[in-house]
mmCIF file of C-alpha atoms and ligand atoms in Angstrom:
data_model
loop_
_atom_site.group_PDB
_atom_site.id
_atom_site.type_symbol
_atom_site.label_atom_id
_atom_site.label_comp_id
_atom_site.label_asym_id
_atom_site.label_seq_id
_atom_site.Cartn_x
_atom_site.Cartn_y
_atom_site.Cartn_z
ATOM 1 C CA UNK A 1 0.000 0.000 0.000
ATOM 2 C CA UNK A 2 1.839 3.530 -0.890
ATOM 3 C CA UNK A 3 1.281 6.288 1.218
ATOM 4 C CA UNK A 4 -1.303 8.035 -0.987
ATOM 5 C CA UNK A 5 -3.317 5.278 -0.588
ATOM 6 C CA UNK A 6 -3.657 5.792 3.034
ATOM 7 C CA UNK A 7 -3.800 9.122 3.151
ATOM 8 C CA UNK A 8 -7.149 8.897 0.759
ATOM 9 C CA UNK A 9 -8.586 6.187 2.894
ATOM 10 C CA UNK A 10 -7.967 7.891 6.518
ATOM 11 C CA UNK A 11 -9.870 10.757 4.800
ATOM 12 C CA UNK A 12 -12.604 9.232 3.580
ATOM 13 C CA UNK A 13 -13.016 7.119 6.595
ATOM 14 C CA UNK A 14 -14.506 9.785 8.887
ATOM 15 C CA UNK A 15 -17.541 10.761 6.781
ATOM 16 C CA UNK A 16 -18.414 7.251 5.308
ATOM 17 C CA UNK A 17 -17.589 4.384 8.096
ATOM 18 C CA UNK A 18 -20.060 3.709 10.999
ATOM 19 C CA UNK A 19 -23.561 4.839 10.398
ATOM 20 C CA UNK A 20 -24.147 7.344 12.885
ATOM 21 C CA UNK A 21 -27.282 7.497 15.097
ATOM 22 C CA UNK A 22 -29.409 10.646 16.184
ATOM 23 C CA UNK A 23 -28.344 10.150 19.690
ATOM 24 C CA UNK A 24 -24.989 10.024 18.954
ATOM 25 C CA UNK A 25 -25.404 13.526 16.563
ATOM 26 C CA UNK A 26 -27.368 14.905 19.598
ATOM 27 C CA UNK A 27 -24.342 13.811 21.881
ATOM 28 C CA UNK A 28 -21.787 15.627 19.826
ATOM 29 C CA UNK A 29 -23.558 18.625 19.283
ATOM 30 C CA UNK A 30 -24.217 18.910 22.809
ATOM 31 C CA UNK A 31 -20.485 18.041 23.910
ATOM 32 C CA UNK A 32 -19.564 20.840 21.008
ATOM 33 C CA UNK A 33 -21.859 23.517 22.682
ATOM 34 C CA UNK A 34 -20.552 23.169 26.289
ATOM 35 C CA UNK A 35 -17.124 23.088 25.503
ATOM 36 C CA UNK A 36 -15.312 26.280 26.520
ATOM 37 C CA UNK A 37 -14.331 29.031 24.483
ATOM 38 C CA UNK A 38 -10.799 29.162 23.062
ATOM 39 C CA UNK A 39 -8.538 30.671 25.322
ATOM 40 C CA UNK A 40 -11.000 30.855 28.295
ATOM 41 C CA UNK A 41 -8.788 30.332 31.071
ATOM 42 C CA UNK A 42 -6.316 32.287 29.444
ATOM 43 C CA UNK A 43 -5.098 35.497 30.820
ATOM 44 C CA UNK A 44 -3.919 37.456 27.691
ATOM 45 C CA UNK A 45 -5.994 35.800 24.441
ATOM 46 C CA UNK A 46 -5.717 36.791 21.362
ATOM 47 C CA UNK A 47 -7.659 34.883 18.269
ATOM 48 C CA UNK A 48 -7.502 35.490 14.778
ATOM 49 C CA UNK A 49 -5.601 39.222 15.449
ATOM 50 C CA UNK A 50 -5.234 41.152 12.368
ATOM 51 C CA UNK A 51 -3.647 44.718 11.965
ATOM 52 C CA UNK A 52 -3.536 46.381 8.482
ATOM 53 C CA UNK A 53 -2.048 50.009 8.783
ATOM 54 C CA UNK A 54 -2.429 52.092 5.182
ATOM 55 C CA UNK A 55 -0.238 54.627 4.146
ATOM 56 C CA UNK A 56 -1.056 56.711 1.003
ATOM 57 C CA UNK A 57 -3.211 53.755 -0.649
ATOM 58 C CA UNK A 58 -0.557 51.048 0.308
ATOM 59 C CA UNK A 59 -1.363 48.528 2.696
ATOM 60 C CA UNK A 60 0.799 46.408 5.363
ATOM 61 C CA UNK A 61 -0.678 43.714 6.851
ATOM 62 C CA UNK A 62 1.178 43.957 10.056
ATOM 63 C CA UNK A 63 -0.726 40.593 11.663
ATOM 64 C CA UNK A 64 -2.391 38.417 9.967
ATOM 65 C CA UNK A 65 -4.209 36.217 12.283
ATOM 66 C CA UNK A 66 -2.435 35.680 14.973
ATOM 67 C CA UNK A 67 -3.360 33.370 17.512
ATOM 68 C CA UNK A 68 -1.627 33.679 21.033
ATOM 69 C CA UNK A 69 -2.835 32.384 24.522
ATOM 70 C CA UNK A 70 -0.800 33.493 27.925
ATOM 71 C CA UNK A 71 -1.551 32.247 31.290
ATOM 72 C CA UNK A 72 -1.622 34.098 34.263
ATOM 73 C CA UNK A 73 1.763 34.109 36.023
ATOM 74 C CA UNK A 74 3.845 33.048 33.199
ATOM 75 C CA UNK A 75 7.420 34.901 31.847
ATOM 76 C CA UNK A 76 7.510 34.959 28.295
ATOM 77 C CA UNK A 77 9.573 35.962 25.253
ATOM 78 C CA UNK A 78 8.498 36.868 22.522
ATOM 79 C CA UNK A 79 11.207 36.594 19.229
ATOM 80 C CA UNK A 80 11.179 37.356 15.943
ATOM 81 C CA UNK A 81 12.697 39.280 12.718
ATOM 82 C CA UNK A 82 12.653 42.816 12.365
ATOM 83 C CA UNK A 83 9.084 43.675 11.460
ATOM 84 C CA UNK A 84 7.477 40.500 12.132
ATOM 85 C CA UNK A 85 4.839 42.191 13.902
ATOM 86 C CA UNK A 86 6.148 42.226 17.520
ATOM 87 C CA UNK A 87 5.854 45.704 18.594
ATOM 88 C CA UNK A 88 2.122 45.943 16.813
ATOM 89 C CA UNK A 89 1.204 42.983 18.795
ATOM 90 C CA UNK A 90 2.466 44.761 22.167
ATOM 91 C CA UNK A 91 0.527 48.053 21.167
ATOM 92 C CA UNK A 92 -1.929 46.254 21.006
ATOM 93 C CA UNK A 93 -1.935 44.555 24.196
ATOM 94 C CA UNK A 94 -1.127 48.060 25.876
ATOM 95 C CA UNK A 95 -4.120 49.217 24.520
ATOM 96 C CA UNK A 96 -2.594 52.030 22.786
ATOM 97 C CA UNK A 97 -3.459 50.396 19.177
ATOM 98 C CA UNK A 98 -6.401 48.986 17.861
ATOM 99 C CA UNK A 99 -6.699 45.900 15.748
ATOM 100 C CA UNK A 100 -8.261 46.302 12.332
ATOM 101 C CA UNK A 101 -9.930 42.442 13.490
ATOM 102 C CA UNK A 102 -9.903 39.560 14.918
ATOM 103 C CA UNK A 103 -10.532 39.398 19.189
ATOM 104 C CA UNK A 104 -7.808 39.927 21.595
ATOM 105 C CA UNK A 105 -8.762 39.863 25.701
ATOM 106 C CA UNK A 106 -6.727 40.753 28.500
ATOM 107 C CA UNK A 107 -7.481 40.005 31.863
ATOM 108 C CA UNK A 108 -11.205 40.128 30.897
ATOM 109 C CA UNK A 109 -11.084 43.580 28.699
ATOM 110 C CA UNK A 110 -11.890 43.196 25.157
ATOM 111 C CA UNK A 111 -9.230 45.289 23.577
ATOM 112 C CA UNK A 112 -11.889 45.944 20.650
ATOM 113 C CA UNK A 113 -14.701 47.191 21.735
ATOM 114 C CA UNK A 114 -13.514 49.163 25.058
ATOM 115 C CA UNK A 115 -14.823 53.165 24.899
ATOM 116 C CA UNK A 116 -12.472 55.791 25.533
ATOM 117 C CA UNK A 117 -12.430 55.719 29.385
ATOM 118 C CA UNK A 118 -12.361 51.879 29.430
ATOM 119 C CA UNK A 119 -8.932 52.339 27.775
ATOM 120 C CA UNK A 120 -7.373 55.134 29.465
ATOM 121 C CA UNK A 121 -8.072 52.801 32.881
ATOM 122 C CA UNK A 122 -7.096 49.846 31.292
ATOM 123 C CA UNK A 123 -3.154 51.614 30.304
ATOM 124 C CA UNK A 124 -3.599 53.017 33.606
ATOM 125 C CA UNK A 125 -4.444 49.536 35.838
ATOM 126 C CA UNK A 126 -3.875 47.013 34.019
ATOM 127 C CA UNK A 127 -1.220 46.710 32.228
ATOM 128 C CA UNK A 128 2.110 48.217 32.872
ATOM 129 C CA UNK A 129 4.570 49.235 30.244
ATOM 130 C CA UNK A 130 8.427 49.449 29.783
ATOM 131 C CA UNK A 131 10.067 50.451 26.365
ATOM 132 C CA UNK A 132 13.127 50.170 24.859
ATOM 133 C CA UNK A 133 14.428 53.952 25.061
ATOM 134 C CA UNK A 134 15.350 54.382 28.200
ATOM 135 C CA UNK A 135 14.499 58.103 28.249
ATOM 136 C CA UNK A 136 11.007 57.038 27.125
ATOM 137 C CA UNK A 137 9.707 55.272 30.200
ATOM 138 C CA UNK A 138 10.757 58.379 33.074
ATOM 139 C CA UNK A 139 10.404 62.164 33.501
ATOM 140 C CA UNK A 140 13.987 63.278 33.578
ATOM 141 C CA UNK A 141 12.675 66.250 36.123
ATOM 142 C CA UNK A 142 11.520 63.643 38.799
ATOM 143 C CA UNK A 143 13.308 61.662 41.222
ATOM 144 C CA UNK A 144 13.018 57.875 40.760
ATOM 145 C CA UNK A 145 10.749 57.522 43.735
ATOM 146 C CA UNK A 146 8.512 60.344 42.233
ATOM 147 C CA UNK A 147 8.451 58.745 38.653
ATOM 148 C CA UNK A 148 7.538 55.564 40.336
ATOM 149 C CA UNK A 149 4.740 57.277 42.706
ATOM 150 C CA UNK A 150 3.464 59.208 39.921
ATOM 151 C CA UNK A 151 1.149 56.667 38.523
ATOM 152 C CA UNK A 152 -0.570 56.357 42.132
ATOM 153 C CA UNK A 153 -0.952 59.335 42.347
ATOM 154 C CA UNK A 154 -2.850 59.357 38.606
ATOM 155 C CA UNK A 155 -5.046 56.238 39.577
ATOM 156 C CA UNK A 156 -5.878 58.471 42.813
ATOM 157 C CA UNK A 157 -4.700 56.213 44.960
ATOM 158 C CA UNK A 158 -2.142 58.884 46.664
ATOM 159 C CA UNK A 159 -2.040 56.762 50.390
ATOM 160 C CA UNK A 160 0.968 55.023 50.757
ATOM 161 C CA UNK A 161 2.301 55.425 47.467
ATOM 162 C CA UNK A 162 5.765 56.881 49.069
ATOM 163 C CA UNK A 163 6.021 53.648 51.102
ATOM 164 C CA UNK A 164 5.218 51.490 48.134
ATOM 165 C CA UNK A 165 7.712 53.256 45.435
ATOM 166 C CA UNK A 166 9.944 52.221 47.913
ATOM 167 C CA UNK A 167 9.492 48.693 48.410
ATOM 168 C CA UNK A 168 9.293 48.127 44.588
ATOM 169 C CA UNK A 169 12.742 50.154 43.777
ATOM 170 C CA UNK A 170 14.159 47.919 47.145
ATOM 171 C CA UNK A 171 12.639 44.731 45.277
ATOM 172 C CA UNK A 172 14.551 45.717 42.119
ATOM 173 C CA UNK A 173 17.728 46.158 44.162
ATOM 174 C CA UNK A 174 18.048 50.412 43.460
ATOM 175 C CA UNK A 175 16.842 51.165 46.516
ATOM 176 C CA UNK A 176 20.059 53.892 46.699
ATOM 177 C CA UNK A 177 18.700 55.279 43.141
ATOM 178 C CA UNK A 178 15.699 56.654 45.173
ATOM 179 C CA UNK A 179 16.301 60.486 45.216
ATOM 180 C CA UNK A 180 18.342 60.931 41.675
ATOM 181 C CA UNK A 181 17.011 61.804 38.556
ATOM 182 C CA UNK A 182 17.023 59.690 35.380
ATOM 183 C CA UNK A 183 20.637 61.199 33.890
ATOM 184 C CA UNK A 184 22.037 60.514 37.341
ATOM 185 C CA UNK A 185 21.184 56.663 36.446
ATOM 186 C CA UNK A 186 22.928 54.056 34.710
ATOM 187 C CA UNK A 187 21.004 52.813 31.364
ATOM 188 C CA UNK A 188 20.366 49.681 33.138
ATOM 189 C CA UNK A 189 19.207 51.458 36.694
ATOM 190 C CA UNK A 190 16.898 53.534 34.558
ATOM 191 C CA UNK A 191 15.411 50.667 33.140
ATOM 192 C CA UNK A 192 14.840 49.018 36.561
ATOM 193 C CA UNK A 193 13.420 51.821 38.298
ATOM 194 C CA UNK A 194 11.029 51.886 34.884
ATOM 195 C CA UNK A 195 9.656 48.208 36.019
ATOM 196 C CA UNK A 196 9.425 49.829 39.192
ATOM 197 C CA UNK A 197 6.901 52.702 37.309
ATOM 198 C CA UNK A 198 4.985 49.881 35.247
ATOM 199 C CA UNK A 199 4.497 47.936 38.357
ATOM 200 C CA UNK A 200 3.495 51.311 40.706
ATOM 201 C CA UNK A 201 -0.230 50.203 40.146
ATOM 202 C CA UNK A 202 0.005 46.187 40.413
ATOM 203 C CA UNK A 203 -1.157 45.741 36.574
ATOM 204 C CA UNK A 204 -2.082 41.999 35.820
ATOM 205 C CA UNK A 205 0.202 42.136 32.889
ATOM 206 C CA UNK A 206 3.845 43.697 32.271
ATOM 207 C CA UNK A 207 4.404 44.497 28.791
ATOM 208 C CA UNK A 208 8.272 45.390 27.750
ATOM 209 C CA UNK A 209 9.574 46.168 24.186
ATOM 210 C CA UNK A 210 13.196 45.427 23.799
ATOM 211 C CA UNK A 211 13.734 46.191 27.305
ATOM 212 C CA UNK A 212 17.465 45.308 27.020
ATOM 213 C CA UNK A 213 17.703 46.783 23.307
ATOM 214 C CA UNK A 214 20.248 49.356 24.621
ATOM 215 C CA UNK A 215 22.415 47.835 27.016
ATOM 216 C CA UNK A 216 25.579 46.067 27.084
ATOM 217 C CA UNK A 217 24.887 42.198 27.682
ATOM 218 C CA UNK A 218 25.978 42.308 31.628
ATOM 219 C CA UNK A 219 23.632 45.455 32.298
ATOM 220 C CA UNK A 220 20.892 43.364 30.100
ATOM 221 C CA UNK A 221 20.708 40.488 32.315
ATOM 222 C CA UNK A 222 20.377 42.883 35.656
ATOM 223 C CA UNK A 223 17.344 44.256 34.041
ATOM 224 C CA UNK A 224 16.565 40.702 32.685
ATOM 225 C CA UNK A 225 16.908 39.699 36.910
ATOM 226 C CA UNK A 226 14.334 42.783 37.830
ATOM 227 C CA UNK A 227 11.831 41.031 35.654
ATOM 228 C CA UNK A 228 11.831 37.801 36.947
ATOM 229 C CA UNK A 229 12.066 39.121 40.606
ATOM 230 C CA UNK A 230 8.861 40.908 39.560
ATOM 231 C CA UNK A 231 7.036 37.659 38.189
ATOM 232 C CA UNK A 232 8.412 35.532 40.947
ATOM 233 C CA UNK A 233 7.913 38.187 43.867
ATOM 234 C CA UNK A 234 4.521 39.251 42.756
ATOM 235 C CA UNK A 235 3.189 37.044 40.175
ATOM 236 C CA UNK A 236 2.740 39.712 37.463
ATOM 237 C CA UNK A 237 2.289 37.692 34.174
ATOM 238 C CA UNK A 238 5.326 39.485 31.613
ATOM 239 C CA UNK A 239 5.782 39.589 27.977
ATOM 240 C CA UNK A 240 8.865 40.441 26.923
ATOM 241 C CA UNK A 241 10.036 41.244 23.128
ATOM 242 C CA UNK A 242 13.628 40.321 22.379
ATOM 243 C CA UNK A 243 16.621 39.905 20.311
ATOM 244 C CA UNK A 244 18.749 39.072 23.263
ATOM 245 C CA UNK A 245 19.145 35.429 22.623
ATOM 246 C CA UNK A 246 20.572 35.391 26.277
ATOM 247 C CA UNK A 247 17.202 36.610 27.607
ATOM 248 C CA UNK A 248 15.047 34.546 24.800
ATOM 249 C CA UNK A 249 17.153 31.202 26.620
ATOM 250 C CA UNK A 250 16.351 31.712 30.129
ATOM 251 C CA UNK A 251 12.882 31.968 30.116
ATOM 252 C CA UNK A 252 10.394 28.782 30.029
ATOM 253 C CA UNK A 253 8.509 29.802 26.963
ATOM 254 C CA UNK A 254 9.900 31.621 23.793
ATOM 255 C CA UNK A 255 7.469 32.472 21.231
ATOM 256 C CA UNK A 256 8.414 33.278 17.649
ATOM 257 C CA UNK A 257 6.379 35.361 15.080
ATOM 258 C CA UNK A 258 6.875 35.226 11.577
ATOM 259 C CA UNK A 259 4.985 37.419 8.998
ATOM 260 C CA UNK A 260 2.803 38.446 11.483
ATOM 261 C CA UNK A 261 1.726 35.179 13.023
ATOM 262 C CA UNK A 262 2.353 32.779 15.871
ATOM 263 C CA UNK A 263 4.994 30.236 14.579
ATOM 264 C CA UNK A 264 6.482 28.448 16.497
ATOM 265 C CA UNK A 265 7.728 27.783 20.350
ATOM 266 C CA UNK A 266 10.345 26.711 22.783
ATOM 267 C CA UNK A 267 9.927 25.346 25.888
ATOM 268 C CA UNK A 268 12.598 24.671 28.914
ATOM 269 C CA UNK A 269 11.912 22.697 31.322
ATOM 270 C CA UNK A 270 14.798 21.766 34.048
ATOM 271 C CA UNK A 271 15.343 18.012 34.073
ATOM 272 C CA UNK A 272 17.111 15.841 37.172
ATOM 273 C CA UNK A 273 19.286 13.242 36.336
ATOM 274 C CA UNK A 274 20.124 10.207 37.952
ATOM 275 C CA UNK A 275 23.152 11.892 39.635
ATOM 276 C CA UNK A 276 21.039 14.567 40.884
ATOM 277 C CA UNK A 277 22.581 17.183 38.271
ATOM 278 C CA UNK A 278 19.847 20.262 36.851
ATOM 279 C CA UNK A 279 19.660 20.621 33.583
ATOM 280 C CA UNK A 280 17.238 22.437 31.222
ATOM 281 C CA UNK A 281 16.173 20.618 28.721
ATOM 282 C CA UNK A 282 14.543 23.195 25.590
ATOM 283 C CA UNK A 283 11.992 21.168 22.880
ATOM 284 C CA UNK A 284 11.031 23.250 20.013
ATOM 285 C CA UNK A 285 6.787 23.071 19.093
ATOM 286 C CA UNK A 286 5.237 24.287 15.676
ATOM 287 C CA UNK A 287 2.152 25.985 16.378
ATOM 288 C CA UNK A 288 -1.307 24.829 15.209
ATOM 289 C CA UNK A 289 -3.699 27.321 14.068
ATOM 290 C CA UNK A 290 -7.445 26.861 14.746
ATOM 291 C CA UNK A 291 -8.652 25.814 11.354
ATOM 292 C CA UNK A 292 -5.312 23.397 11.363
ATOM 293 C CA UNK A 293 -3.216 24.897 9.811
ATOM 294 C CA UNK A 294 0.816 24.287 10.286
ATOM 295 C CA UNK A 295 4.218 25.845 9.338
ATOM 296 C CA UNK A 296 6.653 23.855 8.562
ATOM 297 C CA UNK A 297 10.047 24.790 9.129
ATOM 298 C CA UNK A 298 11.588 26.382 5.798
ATOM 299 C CA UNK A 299 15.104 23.430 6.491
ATOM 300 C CA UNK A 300 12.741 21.010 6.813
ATOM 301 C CA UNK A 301 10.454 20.911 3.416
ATOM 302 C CA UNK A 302 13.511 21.983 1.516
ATOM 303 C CA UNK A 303 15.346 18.930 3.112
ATOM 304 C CA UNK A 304 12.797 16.639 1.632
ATOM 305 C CA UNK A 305 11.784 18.200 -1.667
ATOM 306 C CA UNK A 306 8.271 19.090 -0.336
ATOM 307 C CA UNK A 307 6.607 22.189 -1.707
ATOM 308 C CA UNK A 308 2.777 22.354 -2.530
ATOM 309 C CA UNK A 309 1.729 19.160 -1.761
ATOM 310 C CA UNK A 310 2.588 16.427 0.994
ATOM 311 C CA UNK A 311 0.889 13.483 1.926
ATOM 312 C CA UNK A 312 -0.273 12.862 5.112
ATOM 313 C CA UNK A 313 -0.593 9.263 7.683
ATOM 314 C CA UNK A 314 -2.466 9.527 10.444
ATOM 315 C CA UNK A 315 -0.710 7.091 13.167
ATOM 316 C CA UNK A 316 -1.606 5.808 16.570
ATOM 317 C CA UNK A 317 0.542 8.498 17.699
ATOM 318 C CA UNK A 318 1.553 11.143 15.421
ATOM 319 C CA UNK A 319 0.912 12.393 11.847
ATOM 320 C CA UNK A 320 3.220 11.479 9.605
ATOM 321 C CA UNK A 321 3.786 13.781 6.927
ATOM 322 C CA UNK A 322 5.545 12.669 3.166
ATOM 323 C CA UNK A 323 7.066 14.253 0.149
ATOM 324 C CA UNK A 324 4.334 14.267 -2.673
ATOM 325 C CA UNK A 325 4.428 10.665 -4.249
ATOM 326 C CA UNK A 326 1.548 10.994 -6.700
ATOM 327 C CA UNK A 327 3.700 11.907 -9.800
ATOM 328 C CA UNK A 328 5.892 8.791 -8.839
HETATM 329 N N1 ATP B 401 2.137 52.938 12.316
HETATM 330 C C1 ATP B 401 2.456 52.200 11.243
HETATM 331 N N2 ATP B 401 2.106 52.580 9.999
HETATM 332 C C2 ATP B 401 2.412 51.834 8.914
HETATM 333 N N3 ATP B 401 3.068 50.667 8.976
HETATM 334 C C3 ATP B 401 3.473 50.221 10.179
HETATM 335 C C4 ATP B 401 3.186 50.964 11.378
HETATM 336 N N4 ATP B 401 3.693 50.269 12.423
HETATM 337 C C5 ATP B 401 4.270 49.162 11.910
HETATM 338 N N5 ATP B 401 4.133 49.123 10.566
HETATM 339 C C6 ATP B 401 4.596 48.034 9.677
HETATM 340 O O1 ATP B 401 4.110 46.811 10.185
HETATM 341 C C7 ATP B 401 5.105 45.786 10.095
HETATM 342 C C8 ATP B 401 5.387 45.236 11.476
HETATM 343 O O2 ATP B 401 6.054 46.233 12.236
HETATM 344 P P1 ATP B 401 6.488 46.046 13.761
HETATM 345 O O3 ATP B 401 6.966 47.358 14.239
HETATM 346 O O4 ATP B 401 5.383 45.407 14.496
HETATM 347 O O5 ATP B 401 7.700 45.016 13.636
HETATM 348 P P2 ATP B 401 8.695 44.458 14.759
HETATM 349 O O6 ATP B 401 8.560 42.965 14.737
HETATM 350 O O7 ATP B 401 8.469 45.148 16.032
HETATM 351 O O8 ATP B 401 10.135 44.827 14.168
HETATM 352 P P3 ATP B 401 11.484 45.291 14.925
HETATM 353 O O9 ATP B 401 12.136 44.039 15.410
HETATM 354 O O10 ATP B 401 12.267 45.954 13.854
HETATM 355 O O11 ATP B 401 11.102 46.224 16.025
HETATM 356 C C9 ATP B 401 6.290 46.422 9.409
HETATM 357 O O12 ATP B 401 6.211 46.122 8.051
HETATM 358 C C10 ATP B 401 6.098 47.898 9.674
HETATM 359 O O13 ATP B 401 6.677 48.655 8.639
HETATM 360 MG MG1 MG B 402 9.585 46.461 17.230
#
C-alpha cells in the first residue's frame, strides 16, 4: 500500500464508516456547545488578530491572524525578525493600538470594543509598560521615587504610594537610586526603576519592548533579573520582546512570530538526572492554528523536496507527513 493510498482512505473514513445514530449527533452537538471558548482560562488571548495600517493607498498587513494564549503568572519571550509584527502585537496589548480584526482579551477587557475611558483605565491599571528607550519610560525632572509614585498618584490612589515606590525600587535592588534623577542613572538602573513605574499600580500584565535593546549584555541580564524578581515576587504575568538570545534562553517559553503570526515555540523545562545534576532541557513546538493549519520549518520541506503538496498518515501516535508521491 503507498502512502497516498492511506492518506485517501484515513480521509474518507470519517464521513463514510459507521452509520451514525441521532443520539450520537445529539451527543456531539451537545459536547460541542458546552465546551469552553478558546482561550478561556487564558489570561492574555488573542484569536484570529489582524492589523492592516495604510499609508497613502498602500497597505501592510502587520498581523495576519495571529493566535496567542498566555496564562496568568507566566514569563515569556516573545522573538522574531525585524518587522514580524512584535511591537504591533504589544501596542496592542497596551491598549494604545487597535486591531483592524480579529478578538484579543486581557485580563477580561476586550481590547476591541472598550470606549475611551475603558482604555485610558485599562493603560492606567492594568497593564504596565516598559520600552526600549530608556528616556522614554521616566520624567527626567523627577526623582526615581517620584516617577515611580506618579502613577498612584494618577489612579488616585495617593495613600501610601511613598512607602510602596519604595518597596518596589528595594525589590529591584536600586533602593540607593531613590532620590536621583534619570541622567544621574545608569542605562540599566533607569530601566529598573522603569519596572518599578509599570508595576506602581500592580497591573495583571507587564508588557516590555526590547527592554534590554540598549544595554551592554551584563547590564541586560540585571534588568533581565528585575523582571523575573517581579514575576516571581509578585506574580505579574510578563511579555517580553527580544533579540537578546541570552534573555530569549532563560525563560520557560519563547514564542516566535513570523509574517505576522504565531509560529512556532520553545519550551525549557529543568530536568534531574540520575546523579542529581539540573539541567534544562529546551523542545522546540510548531504551532497549530485553529482551522489546522501548520508551518513547517523552511530546512525542513527543503530537506525533503516538499513544496505544494505532501501526503499525510495519520498514526496511533503522530501524523506522519511525506514528500508528494503521486507523480511517482
Ligand atoms: N504605524 C504604522 N504605519 C504603517 N506601517 C506600520 C506601522 N507600524 C508598523 N508598521 C509596519 O508593520 C510591520 C510590522 O512592524 P512592527 O513594528 O510590528 O515590527 P517588529 O517585529 O516590532 O520589528 P522590529 O524588530 O524591527 O522592532 C512592518 O512592516 C512595519 O513597517
Ligand atoms: Mg519592534
Amino acid at each position: 500500500m503507498t502512502k497516498t493510498d492511506t492518506s485517501i482512505r484515513a480521509g474518507a473514513a470519517g464521513s463514510a464508516s459507521d452509520p451514525t445514530t441521532l443520539e450520537e449527533l445529539e451527543r456531539k452537538a451537545t459536547a460541542r456547545r458546552d465546551r469552553p471558548s478558546y482561550g478561556h482560562d487564558a489570561l492574555i488571548a488573542c484569536d484570529r488578530l489582524v492589523r492592516i495600517f495604510t499609508t497613502d493607498g498602500v497597505e501592510v498587513q502587520a498581523l495576519q491572524g495571529l493566535d496567542l494564549l498566555v496564562k496568568e503568572g507566566e514569563l515569556m519571550a516573545l522573538v522574531g525578525a525585524s518587522g514580524s509584527g512584535k511591537s504591533t502585537l504589544m501596542n496592542i496589548l497596551a491598549g494604545l493600538d487597535v486591531p483592524t480584526a480579529g478578538a484579543a482579551r486581557v485580563a477580561g477587557a476586550d481590547l476591541l470594543a472598550m470606549d475611551g475611558k475603558a482604555r485610558l483605565r485599562y493603560r492606567r491599571e492594568v497593564v504596565g509598560f516598559v520600552w526600549q528607550q530608556t528616556a522614554r519610560n521616566l520624567l527626567p525632572y523627577l526623582t526615581a521615587a517620584q516617577n515611580v509614585a506618579l502613577p498612584m498618584q494618577l489612579k488616585g490612589r495617593a495613600k501610601h504610594k511613598a512607602e510602596r515606590a519604595e518597596e518596589l525600587l528595594a525589590m529591584l535592588g536600586i533602593a540607593d537610586a531613590r532620590d536621583r534623577r534619570p541622567h544621574q542613572l545608569s542605562g540599566g538602573q533607569q530601566q529598573r526603576v522603569a519596572i518599578a513605574v509599570a508595576l506602581a499600580n500592580n497591573p495583571a500584565v507587564l508588557l516590555a519592548d526590547e527592554p534590554t535593546g540598549e544595554l551592554d549584555s551584563a547590564t541586560g541580564e540585571q534588568v533581565f533579573a528585575a523582571f523575573r524578581r517581579a514575576n516571581e515576587e509578585l506574580g505579574t504575568t510578563i511579555v517580553i520582546v527580544t533579540h537578546d538570545q541570552a534573555v530569549a534562553s532563560e525563560v520557560r517559553r519563547t514564542v516566535a512570530i513570523r509574517d505576522g503570526r504565531t509560529s512556532s515555540e520553545v519550551l525549557r523545562r529543568t530536568e534531574v538526572d540520575e546523579q542529581g545534576k539540573e539541567s534544562l532541557v529546551a523542545r522546540e513546538y510548531a504551532m497549530l492554528d485553529r482551522a489546522g493549519r501548520l508551518q513547517l520549518p523552511a530546512d525542513y520541506t527543503q530537506a525533503l523536496g516538499m513544496e505544494h503538496r505532501v501526503a499525510l498518515e495519520l498514526e496511533q501516535d503522530h501524523i506522519g507527513v511525506w514528500p508528494d508521491d503521486a507523480e511517482a
